[in-house]
Each structure stands twice: as structure tokens, then as C-alpha cells.
XYZ file of C-alpha atoms in Angstrom:
651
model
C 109.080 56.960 136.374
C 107.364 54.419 134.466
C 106.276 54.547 131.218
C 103.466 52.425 128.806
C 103.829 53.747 125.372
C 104.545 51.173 122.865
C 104.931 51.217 119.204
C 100.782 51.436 118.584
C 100.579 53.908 121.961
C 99.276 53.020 125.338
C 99.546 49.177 126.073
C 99.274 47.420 129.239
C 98.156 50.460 131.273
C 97.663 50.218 134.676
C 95.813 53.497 135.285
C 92.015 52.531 135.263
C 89.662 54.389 132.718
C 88.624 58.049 134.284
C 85.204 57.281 134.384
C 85.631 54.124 136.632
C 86.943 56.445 139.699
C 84.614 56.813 142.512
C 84.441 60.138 143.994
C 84.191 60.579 147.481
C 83.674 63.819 149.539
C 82.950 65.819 153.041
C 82.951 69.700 151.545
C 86.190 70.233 152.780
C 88.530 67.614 151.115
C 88.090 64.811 148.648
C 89.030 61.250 147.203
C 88.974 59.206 144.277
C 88.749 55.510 144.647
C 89.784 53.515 141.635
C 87.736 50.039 140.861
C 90.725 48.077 142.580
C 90.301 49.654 146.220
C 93.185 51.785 145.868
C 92.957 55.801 146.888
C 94.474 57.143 143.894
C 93.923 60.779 144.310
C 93.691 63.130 147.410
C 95.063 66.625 148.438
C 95.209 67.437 151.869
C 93.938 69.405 154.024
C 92.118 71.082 151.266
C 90.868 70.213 147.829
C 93.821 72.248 145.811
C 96.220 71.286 148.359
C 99.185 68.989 147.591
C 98.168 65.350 146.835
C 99.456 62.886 149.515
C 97.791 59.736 147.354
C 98.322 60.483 143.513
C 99.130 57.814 141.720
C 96.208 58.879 139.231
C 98.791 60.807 137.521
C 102.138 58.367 138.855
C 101.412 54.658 140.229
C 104.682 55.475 142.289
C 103.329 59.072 143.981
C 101.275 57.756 146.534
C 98.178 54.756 147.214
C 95.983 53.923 149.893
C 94.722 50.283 148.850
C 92.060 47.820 151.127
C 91.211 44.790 148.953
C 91.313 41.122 149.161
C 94.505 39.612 148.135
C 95.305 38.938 144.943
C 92.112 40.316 143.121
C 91.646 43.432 141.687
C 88.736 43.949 140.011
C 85.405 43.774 142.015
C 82.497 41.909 141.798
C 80.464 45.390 142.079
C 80.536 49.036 143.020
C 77.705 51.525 144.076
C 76.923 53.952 146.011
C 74.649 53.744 148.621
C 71.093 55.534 147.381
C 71.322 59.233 148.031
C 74.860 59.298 149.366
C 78.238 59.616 149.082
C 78.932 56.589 150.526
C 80.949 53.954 148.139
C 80.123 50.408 148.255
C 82.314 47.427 146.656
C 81.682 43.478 146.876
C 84.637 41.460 145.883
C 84.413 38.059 145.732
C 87.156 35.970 146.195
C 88.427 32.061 146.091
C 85.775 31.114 149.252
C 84.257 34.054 150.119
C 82.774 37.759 149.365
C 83.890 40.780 151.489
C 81.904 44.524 151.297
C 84.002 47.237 151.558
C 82.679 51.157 152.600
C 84.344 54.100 151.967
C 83.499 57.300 152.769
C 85.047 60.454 153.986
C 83.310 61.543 157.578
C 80.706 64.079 158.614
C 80.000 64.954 162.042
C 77.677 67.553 163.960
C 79.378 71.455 163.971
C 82.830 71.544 165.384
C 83.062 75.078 166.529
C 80.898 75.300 169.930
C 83.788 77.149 172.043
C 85.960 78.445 169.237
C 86.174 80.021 166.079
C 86.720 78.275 162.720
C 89.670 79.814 161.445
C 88.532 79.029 157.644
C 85.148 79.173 157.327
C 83.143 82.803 156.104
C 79.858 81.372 155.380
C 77.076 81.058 158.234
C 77.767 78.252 160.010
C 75.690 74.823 159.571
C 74.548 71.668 161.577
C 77.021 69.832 160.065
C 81.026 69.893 159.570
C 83.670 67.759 157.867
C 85.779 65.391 160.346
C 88.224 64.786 158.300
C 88.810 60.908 158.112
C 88.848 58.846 155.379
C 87.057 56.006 156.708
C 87.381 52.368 155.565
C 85.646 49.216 156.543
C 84.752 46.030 155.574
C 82.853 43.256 156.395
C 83.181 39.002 155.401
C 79.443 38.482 154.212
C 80.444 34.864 153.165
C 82.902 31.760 154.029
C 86.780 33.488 153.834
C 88.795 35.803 152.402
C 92.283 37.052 152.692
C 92.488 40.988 153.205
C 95.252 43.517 152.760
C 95.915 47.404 153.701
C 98.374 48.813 152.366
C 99.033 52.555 153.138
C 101.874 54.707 151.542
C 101.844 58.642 151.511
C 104.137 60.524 149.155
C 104.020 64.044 150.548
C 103.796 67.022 147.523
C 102.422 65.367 144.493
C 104.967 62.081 145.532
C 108.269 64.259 146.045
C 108.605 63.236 149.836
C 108.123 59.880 151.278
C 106.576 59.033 154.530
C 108.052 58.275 157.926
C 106.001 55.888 159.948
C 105.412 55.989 163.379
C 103.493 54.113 166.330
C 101.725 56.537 168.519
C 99.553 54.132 170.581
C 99.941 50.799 172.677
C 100.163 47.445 170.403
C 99.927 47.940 166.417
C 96.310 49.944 166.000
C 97.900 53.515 165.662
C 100.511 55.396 164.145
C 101.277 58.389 162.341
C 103.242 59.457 159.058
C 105.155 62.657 158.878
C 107.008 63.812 155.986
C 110.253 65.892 155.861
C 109.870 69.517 155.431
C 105.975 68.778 155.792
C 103.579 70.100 158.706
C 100.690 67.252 157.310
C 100.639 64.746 159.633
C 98.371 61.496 158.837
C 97.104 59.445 161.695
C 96.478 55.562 160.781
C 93.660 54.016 163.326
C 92.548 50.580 162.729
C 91.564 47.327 164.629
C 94.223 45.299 162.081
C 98.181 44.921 163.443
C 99.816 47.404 161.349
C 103.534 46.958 160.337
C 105.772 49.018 158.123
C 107.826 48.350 154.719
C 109.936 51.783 154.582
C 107.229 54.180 153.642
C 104.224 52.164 153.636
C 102.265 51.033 155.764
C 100.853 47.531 156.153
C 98.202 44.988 157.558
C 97.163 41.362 156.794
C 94.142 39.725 158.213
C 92.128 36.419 157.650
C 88.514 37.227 157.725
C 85.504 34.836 158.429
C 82.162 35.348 157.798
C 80.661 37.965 159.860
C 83.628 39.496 160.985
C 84.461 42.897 160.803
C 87.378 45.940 160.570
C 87.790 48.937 160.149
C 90.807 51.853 159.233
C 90.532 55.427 159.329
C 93.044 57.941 158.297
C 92.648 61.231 159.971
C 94.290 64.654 159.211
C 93.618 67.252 161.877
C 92.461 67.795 165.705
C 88.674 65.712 165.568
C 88.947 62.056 166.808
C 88.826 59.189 164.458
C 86.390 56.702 165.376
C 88.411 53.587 167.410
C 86.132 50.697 167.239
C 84.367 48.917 164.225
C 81.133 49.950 165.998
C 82.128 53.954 166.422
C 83.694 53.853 162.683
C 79.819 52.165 161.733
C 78.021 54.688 163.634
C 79.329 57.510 162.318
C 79.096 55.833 158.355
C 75.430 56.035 159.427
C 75.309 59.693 160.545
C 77.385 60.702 157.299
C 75.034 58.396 155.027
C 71.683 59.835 156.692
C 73.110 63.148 156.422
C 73.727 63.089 152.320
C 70.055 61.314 152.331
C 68.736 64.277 154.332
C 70.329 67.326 152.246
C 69.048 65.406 149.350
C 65.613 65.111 150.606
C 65.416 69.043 150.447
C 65.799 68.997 146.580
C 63.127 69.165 144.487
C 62.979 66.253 141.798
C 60.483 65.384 138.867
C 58.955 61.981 139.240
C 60.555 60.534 136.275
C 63.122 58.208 134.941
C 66.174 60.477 135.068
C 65.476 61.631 138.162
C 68.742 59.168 139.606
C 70.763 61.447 136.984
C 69.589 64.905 138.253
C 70.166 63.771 142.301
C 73.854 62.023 141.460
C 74.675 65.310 139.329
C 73.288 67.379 142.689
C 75.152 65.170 145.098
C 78.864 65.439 143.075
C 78.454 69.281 142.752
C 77.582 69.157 146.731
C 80.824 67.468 147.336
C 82.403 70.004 144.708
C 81.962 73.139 146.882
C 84.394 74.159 149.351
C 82.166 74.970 152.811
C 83.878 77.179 154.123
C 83.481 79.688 151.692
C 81.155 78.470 149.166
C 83.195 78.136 146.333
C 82.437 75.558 143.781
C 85.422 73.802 142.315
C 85.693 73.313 138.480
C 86.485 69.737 139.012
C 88.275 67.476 141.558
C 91.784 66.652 140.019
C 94.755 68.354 137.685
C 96.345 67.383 134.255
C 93.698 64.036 133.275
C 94.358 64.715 129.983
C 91.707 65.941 127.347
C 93.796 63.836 124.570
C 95.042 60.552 125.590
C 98.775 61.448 125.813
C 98.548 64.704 124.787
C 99.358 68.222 126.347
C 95.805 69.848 127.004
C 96.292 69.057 130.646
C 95.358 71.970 133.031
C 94.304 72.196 136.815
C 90.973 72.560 137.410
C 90.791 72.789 141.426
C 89.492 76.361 141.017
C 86.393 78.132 140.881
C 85.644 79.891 137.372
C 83.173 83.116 137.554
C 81.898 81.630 134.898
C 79.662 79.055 136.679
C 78.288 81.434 138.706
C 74.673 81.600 136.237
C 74.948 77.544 135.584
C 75.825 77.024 139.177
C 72.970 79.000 140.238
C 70.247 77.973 137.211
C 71.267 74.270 138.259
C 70.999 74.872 142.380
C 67.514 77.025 141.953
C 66.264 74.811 139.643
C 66.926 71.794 141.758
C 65.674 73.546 145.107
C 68.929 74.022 146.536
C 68.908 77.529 147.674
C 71.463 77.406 150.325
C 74.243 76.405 148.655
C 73.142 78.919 145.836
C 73.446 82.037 148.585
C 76.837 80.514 149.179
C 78.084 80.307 146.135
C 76.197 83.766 145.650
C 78.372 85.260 148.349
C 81.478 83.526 147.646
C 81.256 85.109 144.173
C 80.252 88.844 145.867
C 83.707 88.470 147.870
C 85.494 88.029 145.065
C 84.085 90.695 143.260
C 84.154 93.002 146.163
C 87.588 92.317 146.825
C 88.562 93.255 143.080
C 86.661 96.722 142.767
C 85.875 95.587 139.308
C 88.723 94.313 138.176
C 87.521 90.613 138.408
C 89.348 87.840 137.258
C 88.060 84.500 135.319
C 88.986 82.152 138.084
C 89.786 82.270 141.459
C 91.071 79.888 144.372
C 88.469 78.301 146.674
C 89.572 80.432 149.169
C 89.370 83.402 147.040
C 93.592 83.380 146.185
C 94.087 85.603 142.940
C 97.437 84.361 142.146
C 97.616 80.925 140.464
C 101.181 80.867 139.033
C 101.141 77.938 136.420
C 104.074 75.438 137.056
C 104.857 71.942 135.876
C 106.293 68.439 137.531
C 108.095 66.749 135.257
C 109.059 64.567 137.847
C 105.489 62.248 137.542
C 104.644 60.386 134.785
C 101.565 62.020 134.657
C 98.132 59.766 133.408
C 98.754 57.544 131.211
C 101.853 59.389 129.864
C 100.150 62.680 129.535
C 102.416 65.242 130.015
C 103.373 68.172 131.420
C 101.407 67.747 134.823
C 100.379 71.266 135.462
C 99.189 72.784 139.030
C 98.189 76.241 139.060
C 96.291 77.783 136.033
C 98.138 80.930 134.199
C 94.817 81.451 132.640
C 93.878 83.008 135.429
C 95.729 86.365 134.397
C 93.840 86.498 130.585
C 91.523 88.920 129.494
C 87.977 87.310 129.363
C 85.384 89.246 128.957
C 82.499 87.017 129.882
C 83.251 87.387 133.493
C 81.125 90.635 134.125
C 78.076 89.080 132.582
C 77.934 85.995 134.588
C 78.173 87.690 137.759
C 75.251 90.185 136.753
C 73.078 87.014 135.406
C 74.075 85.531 139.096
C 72.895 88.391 140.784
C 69.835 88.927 138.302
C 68.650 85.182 139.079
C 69.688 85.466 142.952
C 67.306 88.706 143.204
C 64.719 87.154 141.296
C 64.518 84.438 143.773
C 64.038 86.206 146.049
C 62.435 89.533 145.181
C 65.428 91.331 146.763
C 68.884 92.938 145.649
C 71.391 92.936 148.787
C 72.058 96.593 149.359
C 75.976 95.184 149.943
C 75.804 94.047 146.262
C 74.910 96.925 144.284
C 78.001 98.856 144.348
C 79.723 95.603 143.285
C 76.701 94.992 140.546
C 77.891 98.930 139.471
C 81.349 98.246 139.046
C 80.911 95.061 136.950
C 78.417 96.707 134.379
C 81.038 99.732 134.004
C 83.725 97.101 133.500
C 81.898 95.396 131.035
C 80.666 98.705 129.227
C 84.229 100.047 129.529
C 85.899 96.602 127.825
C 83.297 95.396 125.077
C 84.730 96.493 122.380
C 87.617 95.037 123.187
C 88.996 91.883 121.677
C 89.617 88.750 124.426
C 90.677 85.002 124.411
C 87.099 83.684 124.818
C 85.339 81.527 126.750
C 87.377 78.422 126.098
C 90.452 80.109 126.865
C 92.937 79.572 124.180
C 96.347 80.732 124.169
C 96.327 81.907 120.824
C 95.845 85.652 119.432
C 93.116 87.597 121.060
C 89.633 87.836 118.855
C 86.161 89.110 118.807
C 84.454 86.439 120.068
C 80.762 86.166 120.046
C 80.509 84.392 123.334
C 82.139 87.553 125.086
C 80.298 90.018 123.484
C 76.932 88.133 124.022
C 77.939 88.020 127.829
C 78.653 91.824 127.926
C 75.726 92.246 126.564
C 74.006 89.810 129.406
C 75.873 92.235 131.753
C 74.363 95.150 130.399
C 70.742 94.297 130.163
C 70.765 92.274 133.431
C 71.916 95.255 135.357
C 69.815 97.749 133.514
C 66.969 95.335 134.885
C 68.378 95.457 138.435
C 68.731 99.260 138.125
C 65.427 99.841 137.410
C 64.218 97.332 139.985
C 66.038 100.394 142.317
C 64.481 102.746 140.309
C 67.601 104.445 139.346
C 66.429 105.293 135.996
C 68.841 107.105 134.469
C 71.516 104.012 135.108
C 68.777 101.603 133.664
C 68.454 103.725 130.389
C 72.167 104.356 130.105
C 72.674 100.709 130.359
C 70.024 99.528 128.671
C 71.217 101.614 125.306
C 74.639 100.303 125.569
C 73.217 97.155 125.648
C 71.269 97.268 122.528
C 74.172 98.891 121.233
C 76.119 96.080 121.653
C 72.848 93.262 120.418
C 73.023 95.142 117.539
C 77.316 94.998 116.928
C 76.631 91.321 117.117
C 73.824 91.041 114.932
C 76.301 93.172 112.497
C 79.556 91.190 112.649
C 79.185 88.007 114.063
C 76.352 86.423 111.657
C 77.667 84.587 108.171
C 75.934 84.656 104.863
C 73.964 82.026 105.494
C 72.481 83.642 108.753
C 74.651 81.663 111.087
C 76.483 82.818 114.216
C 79.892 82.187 113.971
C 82.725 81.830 116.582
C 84.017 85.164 116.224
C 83.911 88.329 114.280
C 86.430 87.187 111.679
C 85.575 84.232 110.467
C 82.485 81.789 109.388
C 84.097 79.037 111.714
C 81.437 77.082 114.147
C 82.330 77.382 118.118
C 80.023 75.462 120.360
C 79.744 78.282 122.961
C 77.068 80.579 120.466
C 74.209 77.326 121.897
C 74.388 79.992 124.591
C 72.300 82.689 122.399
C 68.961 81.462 122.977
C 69.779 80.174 126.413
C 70.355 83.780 128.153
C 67.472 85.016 125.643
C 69.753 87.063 123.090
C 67.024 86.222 120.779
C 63.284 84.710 120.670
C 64.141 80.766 119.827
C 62.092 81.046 117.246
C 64.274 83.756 115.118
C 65.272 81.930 112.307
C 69.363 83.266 113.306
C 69.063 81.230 116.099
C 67.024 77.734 114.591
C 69.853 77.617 112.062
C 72.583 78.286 114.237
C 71.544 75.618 116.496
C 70.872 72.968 113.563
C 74.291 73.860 111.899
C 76.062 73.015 115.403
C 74.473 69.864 115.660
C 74.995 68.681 111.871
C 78.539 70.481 111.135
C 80.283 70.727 114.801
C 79.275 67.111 115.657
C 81.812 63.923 115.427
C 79.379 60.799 115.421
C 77.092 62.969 117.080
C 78.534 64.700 119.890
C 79.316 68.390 120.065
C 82.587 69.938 119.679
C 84.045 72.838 121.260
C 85.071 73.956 117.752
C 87.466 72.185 115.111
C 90.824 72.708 116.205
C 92.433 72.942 112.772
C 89.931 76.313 112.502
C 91.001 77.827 115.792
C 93.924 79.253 116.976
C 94.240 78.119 120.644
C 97.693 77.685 120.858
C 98.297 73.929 120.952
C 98.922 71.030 119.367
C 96.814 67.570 119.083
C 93.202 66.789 118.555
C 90.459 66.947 121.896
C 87.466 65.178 122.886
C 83.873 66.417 122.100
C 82.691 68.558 124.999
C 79.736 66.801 127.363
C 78.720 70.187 128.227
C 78.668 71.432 124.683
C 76.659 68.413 123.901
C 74.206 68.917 127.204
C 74.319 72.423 125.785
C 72.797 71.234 122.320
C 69.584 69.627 124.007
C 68.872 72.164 126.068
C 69.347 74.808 122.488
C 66.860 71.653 120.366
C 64.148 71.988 122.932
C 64.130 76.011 122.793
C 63.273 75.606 119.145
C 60.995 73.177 119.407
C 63.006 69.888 118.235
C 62.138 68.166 121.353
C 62.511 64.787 119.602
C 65.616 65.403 118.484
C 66.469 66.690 122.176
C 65.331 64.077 123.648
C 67.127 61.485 121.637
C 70.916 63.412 122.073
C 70.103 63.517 125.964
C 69.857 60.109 126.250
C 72.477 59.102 124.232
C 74.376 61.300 126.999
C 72.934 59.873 129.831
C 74.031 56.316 128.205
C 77.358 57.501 128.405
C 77.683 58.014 132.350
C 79.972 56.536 134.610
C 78.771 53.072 136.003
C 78.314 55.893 139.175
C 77.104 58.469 137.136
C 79.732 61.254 136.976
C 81.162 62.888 133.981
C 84.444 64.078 133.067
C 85.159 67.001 130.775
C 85.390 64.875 127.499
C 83.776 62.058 125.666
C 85.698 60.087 123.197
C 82.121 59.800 120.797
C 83.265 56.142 119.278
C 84.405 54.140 122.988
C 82.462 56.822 125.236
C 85.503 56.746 127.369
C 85.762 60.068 129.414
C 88.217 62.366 128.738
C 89.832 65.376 131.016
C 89.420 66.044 134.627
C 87.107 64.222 137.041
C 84.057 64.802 138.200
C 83.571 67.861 136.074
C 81.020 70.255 137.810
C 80.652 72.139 133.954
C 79.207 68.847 132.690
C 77.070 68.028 135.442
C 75.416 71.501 135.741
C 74.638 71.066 131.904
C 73.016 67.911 132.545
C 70.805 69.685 135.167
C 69.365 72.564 132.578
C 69.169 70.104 130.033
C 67.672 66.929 131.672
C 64.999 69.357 133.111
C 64.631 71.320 130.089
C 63.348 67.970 128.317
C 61.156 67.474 131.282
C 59.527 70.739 131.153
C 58.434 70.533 127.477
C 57.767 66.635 127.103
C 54.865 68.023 130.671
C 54.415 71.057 128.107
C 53.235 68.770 125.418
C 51.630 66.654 127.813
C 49.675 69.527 128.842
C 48.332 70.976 125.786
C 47.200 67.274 124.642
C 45.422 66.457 127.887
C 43.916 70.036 127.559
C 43.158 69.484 123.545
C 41.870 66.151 124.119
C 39.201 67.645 127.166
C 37.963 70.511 124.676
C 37.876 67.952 121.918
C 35.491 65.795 124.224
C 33.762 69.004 125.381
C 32.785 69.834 121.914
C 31.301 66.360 121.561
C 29.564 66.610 124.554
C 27.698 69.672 123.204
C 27.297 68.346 119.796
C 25.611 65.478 121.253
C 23.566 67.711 124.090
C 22.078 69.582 120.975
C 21.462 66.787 118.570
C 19.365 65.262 121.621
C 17.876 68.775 122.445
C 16.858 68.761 118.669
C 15.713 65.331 118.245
């Protein structure tokens, strides 16, 4: 495989920049579209499955490219408003093209059968699974080219090609030892080059084609005006879910409805799983090793999935997220792990392939996540918080949950005192971290609440002592001499993951613990302003190399500034974050803080849910402040009034 490591490091690259992927989606399966047309990353059928298009992390595993000859870089990109629909104008010697890409939704498939995947209620709508392509010559001429070439298992088998249709408009690849087949439809004359895949056409202005590349039983369309009509119904049905949101009229509104539309296309359907991000192994240092799959769901992101989803009106895919979570947990009997595979799979065996190139020369290229076997002990407490904010929307604890709810508090009242490897994972030596122990303590006084909402009082006591037992351990051990929290109980480092303190209410915001934890984040754990995770020459995590400053760490730090009241400063930080979004506002894990180029895997669901509570926690208290001076200014003119009523009155 190739590589593009000189002696002053990467030079001449031809991977484009993470953020400039387009991410494209139908619930089921999804797609990354780099700015030069190509499909550089998709696993089929399922998110986590193998890629059949990856040259993200190998230009030789895989592409899927429609583009004018000879140009690759485009005039423009979007997406069309309130969809997942991507848009890109090229322009060309003597003319300008549009290309659309999108990945199909139809009406519910399963009228006379049974879906054989899906364990949520069923919906009006379904994934078709197509890719669908077109394009249309808006101006004089331009010279167009497909070029389609599957490499099976993350690039280790090529395609066969096959017609399956009169003329050259269909065929199908297969590879060897493979049961994916991929069915090419397209009004072009498709010929093949060994394992790819090929069409040429002259286009004139207003003329029009279209390709779709279809995976499974459901039709693809097979004329330009079927493949149009059913990019309408997909495009009116993203417009529609988003219409049921629930958006402040103000400018970052676009940023809260993208961020809601890319976790959408994040969640699995059938089960309700939310993935942690599409892809595997973008690396968090450019050419470094911190390269990890992330096409799971973490327990974790159950409270952020569900404050961002509530928050945003979404309450449907918060039940099934809610219930994918309860399966899990169910499933366990307590024993509940950190992560989990979208369809609930509880082995993720870490393994490399050192036969791609991997991004930019970032190797290994890991799938699977051997993280999923380490001891974590913040696990118990998101689920309760999940559950706490689930029954609170809805004045009502699922009788099916509360022997699940039992379990986890017993778990986490059975483990506290345990040392664990922390939120962030690391793969050093265990510790007492003071995320853990502030998120057994969340699972302790959430599900004393929930008890005594079932008036089982002598669980809600018994829990409820443990859990200032546990308030006050941390209070104890994890505070330095200058009345900081610290990382963990062992040292006065900073970690980036104590912002969450005032945000699940450990303490009032204004306890002066918490305003100088908060300011010492954002003056000591900052590089040029953005947050770090922690300084990796203080923490153990069992690697080598510098990282990125987190996005969600950073998110994390306005939404900590407002709860103490430094809504100026909170405001500022969030949008010097929104300034740093993708020209189609997604996030990756990572933000180099000098070039704002995004670092680590792609769209990252972590980041975007942070932008959620943090966006709207600015909102809330700039209205706050609105508020009071509206309401100051009306009893300041009501006071005149009177003054002047009695100076009259005594004139």
C-alpha cells in the first residue's frame, strides 16, 4: 500500500481533510462522500459491517466516484435545508453539472412479513437501501464519469462484475467467499475494467442520469424520473421528522437541527441504538496510534443522548434509545458493559489490518473495541440518570424497568469503592477516578429518587445514605489544596471529565469547589483555548504521542461557564466552536486548536450532543437575562409612573 510520509511528515496527501466528508444516511446503513464525488467510506448491510468502499483509510480498498472529468474539487457542496440530502455543483471547461446523493427512504417494508432485524415498534418509514446518485447539466457541457469498484472486507476481496439485465443499465458485483451482492442500475452504458465498474457520458444542458447501487430485496428506482421521485419522498421525509423538533428562534438554530439530523442518521432503527460515530481508526493524532472503532453504542450516552433528544423535542427516538439501553441491561442482569454492538453483541474482540494503509498513514487500523471488556464504573449511573430523565418525562417508571433500575444501583453500590480505568478509557493502571465515583454517586441518588417515586422507602433511604456516603468520599479525596477537583484520587492533575460536577448537580454552581474547578479547566487544561481531555504527559493511558483537544470537553466548558454565571465568557468559547464546524456542520472527535482541522472519527455523536446542551444552555440564560431586564426595566417604569401619579396627586 501506498504511503505519503516524507522527511517533514505528510506531503502530497490525497486523503481529503475529515471535516470535508459529507455524511449521508437512511438509519440502517451509511456513507461518506469526500469533496471530489468519490464514496470513500461504507459498510454494508449494516453500519459496523465490513466496508465495501474504504478508501478513507486505503485509496486502493474500495471508491464509488460520479464527477466530471478531470476536476476534482467542486464549485460547492450543501445539503439541501433540513435533509440529508447532499448537493454538489461542479463547474467545468463549458458547463456546470449538480450532483445528489442520498441514501433512500421509502414507506414501511414489512406489510405481509416480519422484519427479521428490527425490535422497536415499527414506523411509517423504512430504509431501501440504495445509494442513489444523480445528476443533472444545468449549463452548456460537461464530460461525466462513474466509476464503481467494491473491495469486499475492508478491500481484502475484489469484485466480480456481472450484467444481469438486457443492454448495459444493470449488473451486479459479487465477491469471493462473500454473500453481499451489489446491484449497479443506471441509465449510462456501463462497462468493466477488472473490478471496477465504468460509464462515460457527454451531457448537455438539461439532460439528466441517474445510478443507484442497491444491496438487498427492495427495487432500485429504474428511470431518472423514479430515482427523482423517490429523492423527493426521502428529502420531504428528513424535512418532516425535523419539523417535529422544537427549535429556539435564533441564530444557531441551523447548528442545533444539523447536530439533530447527524445523530438521526447515527441510530441504528432497528433497535435504537445510537452509534458513537460513523467510521474506525481516523486517527486522533495525525499519524499516530490512538485509532479505535467507534461503530458502537457506549452506555455512556445514554443521559447526553437523552438530555439532547428531550431537549430538542425528539421523544421517539429517546424511548428508542431508552429501550435499546433497557435490553442491554436486561440482558446482562447487572453486569453491564461500557459499550455494546448496535445490535446489542457483547463481544467486540479488538483486531488489526495491517494490510491498509490506514488515513493518512495512521496506523494500526483497528475494528472491534477491547475496551469493551474494562471495568468502568460510570456505566450504572448513566443508565439510572437515563431512566431518571425518561420517567420524568413522562411521569411514569416502566414496571419492566425497575428490576433492571435495582440491579444497576446494587452494581454500582457493590463496585464504588473500587478503582476503574475511567471515563476516557485508558489502558494504563486502574485509579480512583472522580468521574466514576461522581457517576456512582448519580446512580445512587437517581435511583433513591425513583424508589421513592414507588414508595419503596426503605430502598430510597438505603440508597440515598450510600449515596451521600459516597458525595462525601469525594469531597474527602478528590479535592486539592487549592479547592480544586482533580482527575483522580491520587493526584492534583486536571481531567476534563470533573466539568461534569455541576452538570448532574453534584454541587450548587455556585459552591466555590465547583467555580474554581471550572475556571482552572478553562485557564490550565486549555491549548489556545480549547479544552483538553487531560495532559497526556500527567496521565497514564497507556500510549504514546500527543492528541487533539476534545470538542466535547470544550462544548462541556460552556455549558460548566454558564452554570456559574460566566455567560460572557460562555458565550464567547461557544462560538469560537461553532466557527470551527465543518463547511456541513459536523464534528469529529478532535480539534487541532491552531488549523481547526478535525481530528478522530467522523461524525462524532459525543460532540454533537455537547453542542446541543451547550448551544441551548447559552440560549436559556442569554432569555434568562433577557427576562429579568425586561422585567427590571417594567418595575423601574412602574415606580416612575407612581412617583409621577403622586407628585401630580400632590401638586
Amino acid at each position: 500500500m501506498r504511503s505519503f510520509v516524507g522527511e517533514k511528515g505528510l506531503v502530497g496527501s490525497p486523503f481529503p481533510p475529515i471535516a470535508e466528508y459529507a455524511f449521508l444516511s437512511d438509519c440502517e446503513s451509511c456513507a461518506l462522500v469526500a469533496p471530489s464525488g468519490n464514496v470513500e467510506w461504507m459498510c454494508l448491510p449494516r453500519m459496523d459491517s465490513p466496508s465495501v468502499f474504504g478508501s478513507m483509510l486505503d485509496r486502493d480498498a474500495g471508491l464509488f466516484r460520479l464527477a466530471p472529468d478531470d476536476v476534482t474539487v467542486p464549485a460547492a457542496r450543501r445539503y439541501l435545508p433540513g435533509t440529508m440530502v447532499l448537493e454538489t455543483s461542479w463547474g467545468h471547461r463549458g458547463g456546470w453539472v449538480i450532483v445528489r446523493d442520498l441514501l433512500l427512504i421509502g414507506p414501511w417494508h414489512h406489510e405481509s412479513d416480519r422484519s427479521h432485524t428490527h425490535r422497536r415498534s415499527p414506523t411509517d418509514y423504512d430504509a431501501d437501501h440504495v445509494l442513489l446518485r444523480l445528476v443533472r447539466c444545468v449549463n452548456g457541457e460537461v464530460q461525466m464519469n462513474l466509476d464503481c469498484e467494491p473491495a469486499f472486507e475492508y478491500g481484502r476481496v475484489r469484485a466480480g462484475w456481472d450484467y444481469t439485465g438486457p443492454g448495459y443499465h444493470e449488473c451486479v458485483a459479487r465477491g469471493e467467499g462473500t454473500n453481499l451482492e451489489l446491484k449497479l442500475t443506471t441509465d449510462m452504458n456501463i462497462g468493466f475494467e477488472g473490478p471496477r465498474a465504468t460509464a462515460r457520458t457527454l451531457m448537455k444542458e438539461g439532460e439528466t442520469h441517474f445510478c443507484a447501487l442497491s444491496w438487498s430485496e427492495h427495487d432500485p428506482p429504474a428511470t431518472y424520473q423514479e430515482a427523482y421521485d423517490r429523492q423527493v419522498w426521502t428529502a420531504h421525509h428528513w424535512q418532516h421528522w425535523l419539523d417535529r423538533g422544537e427549535f429556539p428562534d435564533h441564530p444557531w438554530r441551523t447548528f442545533l437541527q444539523r447536530s439533530a439530523l447527524t445523530l438521526k442518521g447515527l441510530s441504528y432503527a432497528p433497535t435504537g441504538a445510537l452509534l458513537a460515530a460513523a467510521t474506525t481508526s481516523l486517527p486522533e493524532t495525525p499519524g499516530g496510534e490512538r485509532n479505535w472503532d467507534y461503530r458502537y453504542a457506549w452506555i455512556r450516552d445514554a443521559t447526553f443522548t437523552l438530555w439532547g433528544l428531550y431537549i430538542l423535542g425528539f421523544d421517539w427516538e429517546a424511548n428508542d434509545f431508552f429501550y435499546f439501553v433497557a435490553d442491554v441491561a436486561e440482558a446482562e442482569e447487572g453486569q453491564l458493559q461500557i459499550m455494546y454492538g448496535i445490535d446489542g453483541e457483547d463481544q467486540l474482540e479488538e483486531s488489526t489490518l495491517d494490510h491498509l494503509s490506514g488515513y493518512e498513514g495512521a496506523r494500526p487500523v483497528r475494528i472491534g473495541n477491547d475496551a469493551y471488556d474494562q471495568d468502568q464504573h460510570d456505566v450504572w449511573g448513566a443508565v439510572l440518570d437515563s431512566v431518571y430523565l425518561h420517567t420524568k418525562s413522562r411521569d411514569y417508571l416502566p414496571e419492566r424497568v425497575w428490576p433492571i433500575l435495582n440491579k444497576q444501583v446494587e452494581a454500582a453500590l457493590e463496585n464504588w469503592r473500587g478503582p476503574d480505568r475511567g471515563i476516557w478509557e485508558v489502558r494504563g493502571e486502574p485509579k480512583h477516578f472522580t468521574s466514576s465515583k461522581l457517576m456512582c454517586w448519580v446512580a445512587l441518588d437517581r435511583g433513591a429518587r425513583l424508589a421513592e417515586l414507588r414508595e419503596d422507602l426503605e430502598r430510597a433511604a438505603r440508597w440515598q445514605s450510600a449515596a451521600d456516603e459516597i458525595h462525601a468520599d469525594i469531597c474527602e479525596n478528590a479535592v486539592d489544596e487549592r479547592g480544586v477537583f482533580t482527575q483522580h484520587y491520587d493526584t492534583d492533575a486536571l481531567d476534563a471529565s470533573v466539568l461534569l460536577l455541576p452538570l448532574f448537580r453534584f454541587l450548587p454552581p455556585d459552591d466555590e469547589r465547583i467555580r474554581k474547578t471550572v475556571l482552572a479547566i478553562a485557564d490550565e487544561l486549555t491549548q489556545d483555548g480549547l479544552v483538553l481531555r487531560y495532559r497526556v504527559g500527567e496521565t497514564d493511558d497507556g500510549l504514546a504521542g500527543e492528541e487533539g483537544t476534545f470538542t466535547i470537553c470544550s462544548f462541556w466548558l460552556v455549558s460548566a461557564l454558564v452554570e456559574i454565571g460566566e455567560l460572557d465568557r460562555a458565550r464567547d468559547l461557544c462560538e469560537r466552536l461553532l466557527s470551527h464546524a465543518s463547511s456541513l456542520g459536523l464534528y469529529a472527535e478532535e480539534l487541532d486548536p491552531r488549523s481547526g482541522r478535525h481530528l478522530g472519527n467522523f461524525p462524532q455523536a459525543f460532540t454533537h450532543l455537547a453542542l446541543i446542551n451547550a448551544v441551548m444552555h447559552v440560549i436559556r440564560a442569554e432569555e434568562e437575562v433577557a427576562a429579568n431586564a425586561t422585567g427590571g426595566a417594567r418595575a423601574r417604569l412602574s415606580a416612575l409612573h407612581e412617583q409621577s401619579s403622586q407628585v401630580r396627586f400632590e401638586s
